[in-house]
Amino acid sequence: AATAKEVDDTTRVGYQYYGSSLGTYQQWPGTQWCPETYDPRFRDWYAGGIAGPKDLVLVLDTSMSMASGGRMEMAIDAGVKVIDTLTSVDYATVIAFSTDARPLGGRSTLLKATKYNK
């Protein structure tokens, strides 16, 4: 059982998080730190819990058609967001495609989605 000292200890750090499939996010204790652009669906803890282990092959169009209008930057940003949702139980690789397909990083196998490999 918790003692009064434990309950009233303001130096004790303990948090509880909740994220729904609709993008609802709540935390305890409630604080106003969360920016409006925060969406838990793009966090690895949420994506991993909702989808389980994944094998991902991300194909990135690197042809000249992507060179204008910020298309390449948008594609890279989207790819990074997807990769950021992966956890250590997931495997992934990135394939660059233009006139031919080639694996980025020179490896054609799926790599474990560790912090180092991301």
N, CA, C and O atoms as a Tinker XYZ file with bonds, in Angstrom:
   472  protein
     1  N      0.836000   -1.178000    0.000000    73     2
     2  CA     0.000000    0.000000    0.000000    64     1     3
     3  C      0.886000    1.248000    0.000000    63     2     4     5
     4  O      1.951000    1.268000    0.616000    81     3
     5  N      0.435000    2.266000   -0.689000    73     3     6
     6  CA     1.182000    3.519000   -0.770000    64     5     7
     7  C      1.033000    4.303000    0.525000    63     6     8     9
     8  O     -0.064000    4.420000    1.072000    81     7
     9  N      2.125000    4.829000    0.998000    73     7    10
    10  CA     2.073000    5.663000    2.191000    64     9    11
    11  C      1.748000    7.092000    1.789000    63    10    12    13
    12  O      1.853000    7.452000    0.617000    81    11
    13  N      1.354000    7.903000    2.762000    73    11    14
    14  CA     1.045000    9.313000    2.489000    64    13    15
    15  C      2.269000   10.024000    1.933000    63    14    16    17
    16  O      2.150000   10.905000    1.081000    81    15
    17  N      3.447000    9.639000    2.417000    73    15    18
    18  CA     4.677000   10.259000    1.937000    64    17    19
    19  C      4.877000    9.998000    0.440000    63    18    20    21
    20  O      5.272000   10.897000   -0.302000    81    19
    21  N      4.599000    8.746000   -0.006000    73    19    22
    22  CA     4.755000    8.409000   -1.422000    64    21    23
    23  C      3.758000    9.171000   -2.289000    63    22    24    25
    24  O      4.104000    9.647000   -3.371000    81    23
    25  N      2.531000    9.284000   -1.816000    73    23    26
    26  CA     1.487000    9.950000   -2.589000    64    25    27
    27  C      1.780000   11.439000   -2.729000    63    26    28    29
    28  O      1.535000   12.018000   -3.788000    81    27
    29  N      2.297000   12.063000   -1.685000    73    27    30
    30  CA     2.539000   13.496000   -1.694000    64    29    31
    31  C      3.934000   13.883000   -2.177000    63    30    32    33
    32  O      4.272000   15.066000   -2.180000    81    31
    33  N      4.744000   12.916000   -2.583000    73    31    34
    34  CA     6.117000   13.187000   -3.002000    64    33    35
    35  C      6.113000   13.857000   -4.377000    63    34    36    37
    36  O      5.864000   13.197000   -5.387000    81    35
    37  N      6.386000   15.168000   -4.421000    73    35    38
    38  CA     6.360000   15.903000   -5.689000    64    37    39
    39  C      7.590000   15.642000   -6.548000    63    38    40    41
    40  O      7.618000   16.044000   -7.711000    81    39
    41  N      8.607000   14.978000   -6.002000    73    39    42
    42  CA     9.791000   14.658000   -6.808000    64    41    43
    43  C      9.627000   13.323000   -7.530000    63    42    44    45
    44  O     10.430000   12.984000   -8.399000    81    43
    45  N      8.604000   12.572000   -7.180000    73    43    46
    46  CA     8.358000   11.280000   -7.809000    64    45    47
    47  C      7.814000   11.521000   -9.208000    63    46    48    49
    48  O      6.876000   12.296000   -9.398000    81    47
    49  N      8.412000   10.852000  -10.183000    73    47    50
    50  CA     7.958000   11.005000  -11.559000    64    49    51
    51  C      7.187000    9.756000  -11.967000    63    50    52    53
    52  O      7.709000    8.644000  -11.885000    81    51
    53  N      5.982000    9.934000  -12.395000    73    51    54
    54  CA     5.156000    8.834000  -12.869000    64    53    55
    55  C      4.143000    9.375000  -13.860000    63    54    56    57
    56  O      3.439000   10.342000  -13.568000    81    55
    57  N      4.068000    8.769000  -15.004000    73    55    58
    58  CA     3.158000    9.251000  -16.033000    64    57    59
    59  C      2.347000    8.094000  -16.596000    63    58    60    61
    60  O      2.797000    6.948000  -16.589000    81    59
    61  N      1.172000    8.394000  -17.073000    73    59    62
    62  CA     0.339000    7.430000  -17.762000    64    61    63
    63  C     -0.109000    8.081000  -19.060000    63    62    64    65
    64  O     -0.520000    9.242000  -19.066000    81    63
    65  N     -0.032000    7.340000  -20.164000    73    63    66
    66  CA    -0.377000    7.870000  -21.485000    64    65    67
    67  C     -1.489000    7.041000  -22.104000    63    66    68    69
    68  O     -1.567000    5.831000  -21.887000    81    67
    69  N     -2.348000    7.696000  -22.875000    73    67    70
    70  CA    -3.413000    7.013000  -23.601000    64    69    71
    71  C     -3.508000    7.633000  -24.988000    63    70    72    73
    72  O     -3.578000    8.855000  -25.118000    81    71
    73  N     -3.511000    6.801000  -26.021000    73    71    74
    74  CA    -3.715000    7.273000  -27.389000    64    73    75
    75  C     -4.734000    6.388000  -28.074000    63    74    76    77
    76  O     -4.619000    5.164000  -28.019000    81    75
    77  N     -5.728000    6.976000  -28.719000    73    75    78
    78  CA    -6.752000    6.192000  -29.405000    64    77    79
    79  C     -6.503000    6.182000  -30.904000    63    78    80    81
    80  O     -5.700000    6.965000  -31.412000    81    79
    81  N     -7.186000    5.303000  -31.603000    73    79    82
    82  CA    -7.034000    5.208000  -33.060000    64    81    83
    83  C     -7.584000    6.434000  -33.774000    63    82    84    85
    84  O     -7.344000    6.600000  -34.970000    81    83
    85  N     -8.312000    7.295000  -33.077000    73    83    86
    86  CA    -8.831000    8.532000  -33.654000    64    85    87
    87  C     -7.858000    9.702000  -33.490000    63    86    88    89
    88  O     -8.123000   10.809000  -33.959000    81    87
    89  N     -6.736000    9.448000  -32.821000    73    87    90
    90  CA    -5.759000   10.507000  -32.601000    64    89    91
    91  C     -5.913000   11.213000  -31.277000    63    90    92    93
    92  O     -5.189000   12.170000  -31.001000    81    91
    93  N     -6.856000   10.756000  -30.435000    73    91    94
    94  CA    -7.026000   11.342000  -29.116000    64    93    95
    95  C     -5.823000   10.980000  -28.260000    63    94    96    97
    96  O     -5.368000    9.836000  -28.271000    81    95
    97  N     -5.313000   11.944000  -27.526000    73    95    98
    98  CA    -4.166000   11.704000  -26.666000    64    97    99
    99  C     -4.441000   12.315000  -25.308000    63    98   100   101
   100  O     -4.869000   13.465000  -25.206000    81    99
   101  N     -4.190000   11.532000  -24.256000    73    99   102
   102  CA    -4.322000   12.040000  -22.895000    64   101   103
   103  C     -3.145000   11.542000  -22.077000    63   102   104   105
   104  O     -2.611000   10.463000  -22.333000    81   103
   105  N     -2.751000   12.317000  -21.113000    73   103   106
   106  CA    -1.698000   11.875000  -20.202000    64   105   107
   107  C     -2.052000   12.278000  -18.789000    63   106   108   109
   108  O     -2.791000   13.235000  -18.558000    81   107
   109  N     -1.500000   11.517000  -17.836000    73   107   110
   110  CA    -1.637000   11.854000  -16.438000    64   109   111
   111  C     -0.259000   11.951000  -15.842000    63   110   112   113
   112  O      0.545000   11.058000  -16.110000    81   111
   113  N      0.088000   12.933000  -15.069000    73   111   114
   114  CA    -0.755000   14.082000  -14.737000    64   113   115
   115  C     -0.923000   14.998000  -15.947000    63   114   116   117
   116  O     -0.052000   15.065000  -16.815000    81   115
   117  N     -2.032000   15.690000  -15.992000    73   115   118
   118  CA    -2.304000   16.579000  -17.108000    64   117   119
   119  C     -1.396000   17.797000  -17.102000    63   118   120   121
   120  O     -1.275000   18.485000  -16.088000    81   119
   121  N     -0.764000   18.060000  -18.225000    73   119   122
   122  CA     0.069000   19.250000  -18.378000    64   121   123
   123  C     -0.233000   19.861000  -19.738000    63   122   124   125
   124  O     -0.783000   19.192000  -20.613000    81   123
   125  N      0.116000   21.101000  -19.916000    73   123   126
   126  CA    -0.122000   21.793000  -21.175000    64   125   127
   127  C      1.178000   21.938000  -21.969000    63   126   128   129
   128  O      1.521000   23.045000  -22.384000    81   127
   129  N      1.891000   20.861000  -22.182000    73   127   130
   130  CA     3.147000   20.915000  -22.931000    64   129   131
   131  C      2.961000   20.543000  -24.389000    63   130   132   133
   132  O      3.815000   20.852000  -25.220000    81   131
   133  N      1.879000   19.897000  -24.706000    73   131   134
   134  CA     1.695000   19.263000  -26.007000    64   133   135
   135  C      1.399000   20.282000  -27.111000    63   134   136   137
   136  O      0.397000   20.994000  -27.036000    81   135
   137  N      2.258000   20.362000  -28.135000    73   135   138
   138  CA     1.972000   21.275000  -29.248000    64   137   139
   139  C      0.787000   20.769000  -30.069000    63   138   140   141
   140  O      0.483000   19.576000  -30.053000    81   139
   141  N      0.132000   21.656000  -30.771000    73   139   142
   142  CA    -1.044000   21.287000  -31.558000    64   141   143
   143  C     -0.726000   20.281000  -32.652000    63   142   144   145
   144  O     -1.617000   19.554000  -33.092000    81   143
   145  N      0.523000   20.222000  -33.099000    73   143   146
   146  CA     0.890000   19.313000  -34.179000    64   145   147
   147  C      1.224000   17.908000  -33.691000    63   146   148   149
   148  O      1.499000   17.029000  -34.507000    81   147
   149  N      1.207000   17.675000  -32.377000    73   147   150
   150  CA     1.542000   16.361000  -31.830000    64   149   151
   151  C      0.430000   15.372000  -32.116000    63   150   152   153
   152  O     -0.741000   15.667000  -31.875000    81   151
   153  N      0.782000   14.200000  -32.629000    73   151   154
   154  CA    -0.189000   13.151000  -32.906000    64   153   155
   155  C      0.422000   11.825000  -32.466000    63   154   156   157
   156  O      1.413000   11.389000  -33.051000    81   155
   157  N     -0.140000   11.177000  -31.459000    73   155   158
   158  CA     0.460000    9.946000  -30.953000    64   157   159
   159  C      0.496000    8.820000  -31.976000    63   158   160   161
   160  O      1.282000    7.884000  -31.825000    81   159
   161  N     -0.331000    8.884000  -33.011000    73   159   162
   162  CA    -0.337000    7.822000  -34.017000    64   161   163
   163  C      0.980000    7.728000  -34.762000    63   162   164   165
   164  O      1.249000    6.717000  -35.411000    81   163
   165  N      1.819000    8.774000  -34.681000    73   163   166
   166  CA     3.118000    8.764000  -35.334000    64   165   167
   167  C      4.250000    8.468000  -34.358000    63   166   168   169
   168  O      5.416000    8.686000  -34.688000    81   167
   169  N      3.934000    7.983000  -33.177000    73   167   170
   170  CA     4.937000    7.620000  -32.179000    64   169   171
   171  C      5.159000    6.107000  -32.223000    63   170   172   173
   172  O      4.213000    5.349000  -32.437000    81   171
   173  N      6.390000    5.671000  -32.025000    73   171   174
   174  CA     6.683000    4.241000  -32.111000    64   173   175
   175  C      5.904000    3.425000  -31.080000    63   174   176   177
   176  O      5.486000    2.307000  -31.379000    81   175
   177  N      5.698000    3.964000  -29.862000    73   175   178
   178  CA     4.994000    3.206000  -28.843000    64   177   179
   179  C      3.541000    2.960000  -29.238000    63   178   180   181
   180  O      2.967000    1.931000  -28.883000    81   179
   181  N      2.944000    3.900000  -29.970000    73   179   182
   182  CA     1.556000    3.735000  -30.393000    64   181   183
   183  C      1.466000    2.794000  -31.591000    63   182   184   185
   184  O      0.670000    1.855000  -31.588000    81   183
   185  N      2.278000    3.045000  -32.611000    73   183   186
   186  CA     2.232000    2.229000  -33.824000    64   185   187
   187  C      2.597000    0.778000  -33.527000    63   186   188   189
   188  O      1.998000   -0.143000  -34.084000    81   187
   189  N      3.574000    0.577000  -32.656000    73   187   190
   190  CA     3.962000   -0.779000  -32.300000    64   189   191
   191  C      2.870000   -1.518000  -31.554000    63   190   192   193
   192  O      2.658000   -2.711000  -31.774000    81   191
   193  N      2.183000   -0.824000  -30.682000    73   191   194
   194  CA     1.117000   -1.445000  -29.902000    64   193   195
   195  C     -0.112000   -1.765000  -30.724000    63   194   196   197
   196  O     -0.805000   -2.745000  -30.451000    81   195
   197  N     -0.388000   -0.956000  -31.718000    73   195   198
   198  CA    -1.612000   -1.152000  -32.485000    64   197   199
   199  C     -1.434000   -2.122000  -33.653000    63   198   200   201
   200  O     -2.389000   -2.784000  -34.061000    81   199
   201  N     -0.210000   -2.209000  -34.192000    73   199   202
   202  CA    -0.004000   -3.006000  -35.396000    64   201   203
   203  C      0.832000   -4.256000  -35.173000    63   202   204   205
   204  O      0.764000   -5.183000  -35.980000    81   203
   205  N      1.614000   -4.310000  -34.111000    73   203   206
   206  CA     2.481000   -5.457000  -33.899000    64   205   207
   207  C      3.700000   -5.397000  -34.806000    63   206   208   209
   208  O      3.928000   -4.386000  -35.470000    81   207
   209  N      4.492000   -6.479000  -34.843000    73   207   210
   210  CA     5.721000   -6.493000  -35.643000    64   209   211
   211  C      5.430000   -6.329000  -37.143000    63   210   212   213
   212  O      4.448000   -6.861000  -37.661000    81   211
   213  N      6.302000   -5.584000  -37.819000    73   211   214
   214  CA     6.116000   -5.304000  -39.246000    64   213   215
   215  C      7.396000   -5.560000  -40.028000    63   214   216   217
   216  O      8.496000   -5.409000  -39.496000    81   215
   217  N      7.252000   -5.945000  -41.284000    73   215   218
   218  CA     8.333000   -5.961000  -42.265000    64   217   219
   219  C      7.977000   -4.889000  -43.286000    63   218   220   221
   220  O      6.921000   -4.958000  -43.914000    81   219
   221  N      8.847000   -3.901000  -43.456000    73   219   222
   222  CA     8.542000   -2.747000  -44.298000    64   221   223
   223  C      9.577000   -2.600000  -45.404000    63   222   224   225
   224  O     10.780000   -2.606000  -45.144000    81   223
   225  N      9.104000   -2.468000  -46.633000    73   223   226
   226  CA     9.962000   -2.083000  -47.749000    64   225   227
   227  C      9.424000   -0.744000  -48.239000    63   226   228   229
   228  O      8.329000   -0.669000  -48.797000    81   227
   229  N     10.200000    0.303000  -48.025000    73   227   230
   230  CA     9.815000    1.656000  -48.411000    64   229   231
   231  C     10.476000    1.975000  -49.742000    63   230   232   233
   232  O     11.704000    1.978000  -49.834000    81   231
   233  N      9.688000    2.242000  -50.772000    73   231   234
   234  CA    10.215000    2.553000  -52.102000    64   233   235
   235  C     10.099000    4.056000  -52.313000    63   234   236   237
   236  O      9.012000    4.628000  -52.239000    81   235
   237  N     11.242000    4.683000  -52.577000    73   235   238
   238  CA    11.317000    6.133000  -52.722000    64   237   239
   239  C     11.624000    6.480000  -54.179000    63   238   240   241
   240  O     12.658000    6.074000  -54.710000    81   239
   241  N     10.739000    7.221000  -54.818000    73   239   242
   242  CA    10.931000    7.654000  -56.206000    64   241   243
   243  C     12.017000    8.728000  -56.238000    63   242   244   245
   244  O     11.848000    9.800000  -55.656000    81   243
   245  N     13.114000    8.446000  -56.906000    73   243   246
   246  CA    14.214000    9.408000  -57.008000    64   245   247
   247  C     14.388000    9.912000  -58.437000    63   246   248   249
   248  O     15.442000   10.444000  -58.784000    81   247
   249  N     13.360000    9.746000  -59.265000    73   247   250
   250  CA    13.450000   10.190000  -60.655000    64   249   251
   251  C     13.410000   11.719000  -60.738000    63   250   252   253
   252  O     13.120000   12.396000  -59.752000    81   251
   253  N     13.701000   12.243000  -61.907000    73   251   254
   254  CA    13.733000   13.695000  -62.114000    64   253   255
   255  C     12.372000   14.349000  -61.868000    63   254   256   257
   256  O     12.308000   15.541000  -61.565000    81   255
   257  N     11.302000   13.596000  -61.992000    73   255   258
   258  CA     9.978000   14.180000  -61.745000    64   257   259
   259  C      9.814000   14.621000  -60.289000    63   258   260   261
   260  O      8.930000   15.420000  -59.979000    81   259
   261  N     10.648000   14.112000  -59.411000    73   259   262
   262  CA    10.572000   14.467000  -57.995000    64   261   263
   263  C     11.400000   15.701000  -57.656000    63   262   264   265
   264  O     11.375000   16.166000  -56.516000    81   263
   265  N     12.132000   16.234000  -58.628000    73   263   266
   266  CA    13.077000   17.328000  -58.375000    64   265   267
   267  C     12.398000   18.692000  -58.216000    63   266   268   269
   268  O     13.018000   19.621000  -57.698000    81   267
   269  N     11.170000   18.830000  -58.637000    73   267   270
   270  CA    10.532000   20.152000  -58.577000    64   269   271
   271  C      9.366000   20.159000  -57.599000    63   270   272   273
   272  O      8.811000   19.115000  -57.256000    81   271
   273  N      9.015000   21.339000  -57.167000    73   271   274
   274  CA     7.839000   21.520000  -56.312000    64   273   275
   275  C      7.988000   20.961000  -54.916000    63   274   276   277
   276  O      6.995000   20.781000  -54.211000    81   275
   277  N      9.211000   20.685000  -54.507000    73   275   278
   278  CA     9.430000   20.156000  -53.163000    64   277   279
   279  C      8.986000   18.723000  -52.988000    63   278   280   281
   280  O      8.837000   18.251000  -51.861000    81   279
   281  N      8.770000   18.015000  -54.106000    73   279   282
   282  CA     8.269000   16.639000  -54.021000    64   281   283
   283  C      9.229000   15.704000  -53.297000    63   282   284   285
   284  O      8.814000   14.896000  -52.467000    81   283
   285  N     10.525000   15.822000  -53.619000    73   283   286
   286  CA    11.494000   14.932000  -52.986000    64   285   287
   287  C     11.536000   15.162000  -51.477000    63   286   288   289
   288  O     11.563000   14.201000  -50.707000    81   287
   289  N     11.542000   16.412000  -51.052000    73   287   290
   290  CA    11.564000   16.721000  -49.624000    64   289   291
   291  C     10.326000   16.175000  -48.924000    63   290   292   293
   292  O     10.414000   15.648000  -47.815000    81   291
   293  N      9.162000   16.305000  -49.582000    73   291   294
   294  CA     7.925000   15.784000  -48.988000    64   293   295
   295  C      7.974000   14.265000  -48.884000    63   294   296   297
   296  O      7.534000   13.697000  -47.884000    81   295
   297  N      8.509000   13.599000  -49.914000    73   295   298
   298  CA     8.608000   12.137000  -49.889000    64   297   299
   299  C      9.563000   11.677000  -48.796000    63   298   300   301
   300  O      9.282000   10.711000  -48.087000    81   299
   301  N     10.684000   12.362000  -48.661000    73   299   302
   302  CA    11.649000   12.009000  -47.616000    64   301   303
   303  C     11.039000   12.234000  -46.236000    63   302   304   305
   304  O     11.177000   11.387000  -45.353000    81   303
   305  N     10.364000   13.370000  -46.043000    73   303   306
   306  CA     9.717000   13.649000  -44.755000    64   305   307
   307  C      8.684000   12.581000  -44.408000    63   306   308   309
   308  O      8.600000   12.140000  -43.262000    81   307
   309  N      7.895000   12.166000  -45.406000    73   307   310
   310  CA     6.888000   11.124000  -45.174000    64   309   311
   311  C      7.558000    9.799000  -44.822000    63   310   312   313
   312  O      7.103000    9.087000  -43.927000    81   311
   313  N      8.640000    9.469000  -45.528000    73   311   314
   314  CA     9.373000    8.241000  -45.236000    64   313   315
   315  C      9.956000    8.244000  -43.832000    63   314   316   317
   316  O      9.915000    7.231000  -43.133000    81   315
   317  N     10.493000    9.371000  -43.427000    73   315   318
   318  CA    11.055000    9.488000  -42.071000    64   317   319
   319  C      9.963000    9.290000  -41.023000    63   318   320   321
   320  O     10.184000    8.626000  -40.010000    81   319
   321  N      8.784000    9.867000  -41.267000    73   319   322
   322  CA     7.676000    9.697000  -40.316000    64   321   323
   323  C      7.291000    8.229000  -40.186000    63   322   324   325
   324  O      7.024000    7.749000  -39.085000    81   323
   325  N      7.262000    7.519000  -41.308000    73   323   326
   326  CA     6.929000    6.091000  -41.271000    64   325   327
   327  C      8.008000    5.322000  -40.520000    63   326   328   329
   328  O      7.697000    4.501000  -39.657000    81   327
   329  N      9.265000    5.577000  -40.837000    73   327   330
   330  CA    10.371000    4.874000  -40.190000    64   329   331
   331  C     10.398000    5.178000  -38.689000    63   330   332   333
   332  O     10.729000    4.305000  -37.887000    81   331
   333  N     10.058000    6.392000  -38.313000    73   331   334
   334  CA    10.042000    6.759000  -36.889000    64   333   335
   335  C      8.999000    5.989000  -36.088000    63   334   336   337
   336  O      9.108000    5.901000  -34.865000    81   335
   337  N      7.980000    5.423000  -36.760000    73   335   338
   338  CA     6.965000    4.643000  -36.045000    64   337   339
   339  C      7.413000    3.210000  -35.800000    63   338   340   341
   340  O      6.739000    2.476000  -35.078000    81   339
   341  N      8.530000    2.793000  -36.382000    73   339   342
   342  CA     8.993000    1.419000  -36.224000    64   341   343
   343  C      9.629000    1.206000  -34.860000    63   342   344   345
   344  O     10.227000    2.119000  -34.290000    81   343
   345  N      9.495000   -0.001000  -34.351000    73   343   346
   346  CA    10.091000   -0.364000  -33.066000    64   345   347
   347  C     11.156000   -1.436000  -33.298000    63   346   348   349
   348  O     11.380000   -1.867000  -34.429000    81   347
   349  N     11.798000   -1.851000  -32.231000    73   347   350
   350  CA    12.892000   -2.819000  -32.355000    64   349   351
   351  C     12.429000   -4.214000  -32.767000    63   350   352   353
   352  O     13.271000   -5.074000  -33.027000    81   351
   353  N     11.136000   -4.466000  -32.834000    73   351   354
   354  CA    10.643000   -5.760000  -33.318000    64   353   355
   355  C     10.304000   -5.714000  -34.807000    63   354   356   357
   356  O      9.897000   -6.723000  -35.382000    81   355
   357  N     10.471000   -4.547000  -35.432000    73   355   358
   358  CA    10.185000   -4.382000  -36.851000    64   357   359
   359  C     11.459000   -4.501000  -37.684000    63   358   360   361
   360  O     12.569000   -4.326000  -37.183000    81   359
   361  N     11.269000   -4.802000  -38.968000    73   359   362
   362  CA    12.376000   -4.878000  -39.919000    64   361   363
   363  C     12.021000   -4.014000  -41.125000    63   362   364   365
   364  O     10.857000   -3.947000  -41.519000    81   363
   365  N     13.022000   -3.350000  -41.715000    73   363   366
   366  CA    12.741000   -2.439000  -42.823000    64   365   367
   367  C     13.953000   -2.274000  -43.729000    63   366   368   369
   368  O     15.087000   -2.555000  -43.342000    81   367
   369  N     13.684000   -1.816000  -44.936000    73   367   370
   370  CA    14.724000   -1.374000  -45.856000    64   369   371
   371  C     14.121000   -0.294000  -46.745000    63   370   372   373
   372  O     12.903000   -0.193000  -46.888000    81   371
   373  N     14.992000    0.507000  -47.334000    73   371   374
   374  CA    14.549000    1.586000  -48.223000    64   373   375
   375  C     15.149000    1.326000  -49.600000    63   374   376   377
   376  O     16.351000    1.098000  -49.740000    81   375
   377  N     14.288000    1.364000  -50.609000    73   375   378
   378  CA    14.702000    1.156000  -51.994000    64   377   379
   379  C     14.511000    2.466000  -52.750000    63   378   380   381
   380  O     13.425000    3.044000  -52.740000    81   379
   381  N     15.573000    2.930000  -53.405000    73   379   382
   382  CA    15.476000    4.119000  -54.260000    64   381   383
   383  C     15.123000    3.638000  -55.656000    63   382   384   385
   384  O     15.717000    2.682000  -56.152000    81   383
   385  N     14.154000    4.296000  -56.298000    73   383   386
   386  CA    13.712000    3.882000  -57.620000    64   385   387
   387  C     13.703000    5.075000  -58.574000    63   386   388   389
   388  O     13.118000    6.119000  -58.285000    81   387
   389  N     14.358000    4.897000  -59.704000    73   387   390
   390  CA    14.315000    5.868000  -60.793000    64   389   391
   391  C     14.147000    5.067000  -62.077000    63   390   392   393
   392  O     13.038000    4.642000  -62.402000    81   391
   393  N     15.235000    4.857000  -62.809000    73   391   394
   394  CA    15.158000    3.971000  -63.973000    64   393   395
   395  C     15.407000    2.526000  -63.559000    63   394   396   397
   396  O     15.075000    1.593000  -64.291000    81   395
   397  N     15.996000    2.351000  -62.373000    73   395   398
   398  CA    16.185000    1.027000  -61.787000    64   397   399
   399  C     16.003000    1.144000  -60.273000    63   398   400   401
   400  O     15.932000    2.243000  -59.723000    81   399
   401  N     15.930000    0.006000  -59.628000    73   399   402
   402  CA    15.750000   -0.005000  -58.177000    64   401   403
   403  C     17.067000   -0.398000  -57.510000    63   402   404   405
   404  O     17.738000   -1.335000  -57.940000    81   403
   405  N     17.422000    0.333000  -56.458000    73   403   406
   406  CA    18.646000   -0.001000  -55.716000    64   405   407
   407  C     18.404000    0.289000  -54.240000    63   406   408   409
   408  O     17.762000    1.277000  -53.885000    81   407
   409  N     18.924000   -0.583000  -53.389000    73   407   410
   410  CA    18.730000   -0.370000  -51.945000    64   409   411
   411  C     19.607000    0.771000  -51.445000    63   410   412   413
   412  O     20.780000    0.865000  -51.807000    81   411
   413  N     19.041000    1.630000  -50.621000    73   411   414
   414  CA    19.837000    2.684000  -49.996000    64   413   415
   415  C     20.724000    2.049000  -48.937000    63   414   416   417
   416  O     20.287000    1.156000  -48.211000    81   415
   417  N     21.939000    2.495000  -48.848000    73   415   418
   418  CA    22.875000    1.914000  -47.901000    64   417   419
   419  C     23.542000    0.658000  -48.432000    63   418   420   421
   420  O     24.377000    0.065000  -47.749000    81   419
   421  N     23.185000    0.244000  -49.642000    73   419   422
   422  CA    23.839000   -0.899000  -50.265000    64   421   423
   423  C     23.391000   -2.262000  -49.781000    63   422   424   425
   424  O     23.910000   -3.275000  -50.249000    81   423
   425  N     22.433000   -2.320000  -48.851000    73   423   426
   426  CA    21.978000   -3.616000  -48.332000    64   425   427
   427  C     20.583000   -3.913000  -48.842000    63   426   428   429
   428  O     19.671000   -3.098000  -48.701000    81   427
   429  N     20.425000   -5.075000  -49.429000    73   427   430
   430  CA    19.131000   -5.443000  -49.984000    64   429   431
   431  C     18.308000   -6.315000  -49.038000    63   430   432   433
   432  O     17.275000   -6.855000  -49.434000    81   431
   433  N     18.757000   -6.455000  -47.799000    73   431   434
   434  CA    18.008000   -7.240000  -46.822000    64   433   435
   435  C     17.282000   -6.310000  -45.857000    63   434   436   437
   436  O     17.629000   -5.138000  -45.715000    81   435
   437  N     16.288000   -6.850000  -45.213000    73   435   438
   438  CA    15.584000   -6.085000  -44.187000    64   437   439
   439  C     16.472000   -5.993000  -42.950000    63   438   440   441
   440  O     17.076000   -6.981000  -42.533000    81   439
   441  N     16.545000   -4.805000  -42.375000    73   439   442
   442  CA    17.337000   -4.581000  -41.175000    64   441   443
   443  C     16.408000   -4.380000  -39.982000    63   442   444   445
   444  O     15.320000   -3.819000  -40.113000    81   443
   445  N     16.846000   -4.839000  -38.836000    73   443   446
   446  CA    16.087000   -4.606000  -37.610000    64   445   447
   447  C     16.009000   -3.104000  -37.358000    63   446   448   449
   448  O     17.014000   -2.405000  -37.483000    81   447
   449  N     14.844000   -2.607000  -37.010000    73   447   450
   450  CA    14.612000   -1.166000  -36.866000    64   449   451
   451  C     15.106000   -0.665000  -35.507000    63   450   452   453
   452  O     14.318000   -0.176000  -34.697000    81   451
   453  N     16.401000   -0.789000  -35.264000    73   451   454
   454  CA    16.990000   -0.266000  -34.047000    64   453   455
   455  C     17.228000    1.240000  -34.231000    63   454   456   457
   456  O     17.126000    1.753000  -35.345000    81   455
   457  N     17.539000    1.934000  -33.153000    73   455   458
   458  CA    17.847000    3.372000  -33.272000    64   457   459
   459  C     19.011000    3.579000  -34.206000    63   458   460   461
   460  O     19.007000    4.527000  -34.992000    81   459
   461  N     20.003000    2.723000  -34.144000    73   459   462
   462  CA    21.187000    2.837000  -35.005000    64   461   463
   463  C     20.818000    2.679000  -36.478000    63   462   464   465
   464  O     21.287000    3.452000  -37.314000    81   463
   465  N     19.992000    1.700000  -36.808000    73   463   466
   466  CA    19.627000    1.433000  -38.208000    64   465   467
   467  C     18.643000    2.446000  -38.779000    63   466   468   469
   468  O     18.584000    2.643000  -39.993000    81   467
   469  N     17.880000    3.078000  -37.917000    73   467   470
   470  CA    16.917000    4.071000  -38.416000    64   469   471
   471  C     17.675000    5.243000  -38.976000    63   470   472
   472  O     17.067000    6.201000  -39.453000    81   471
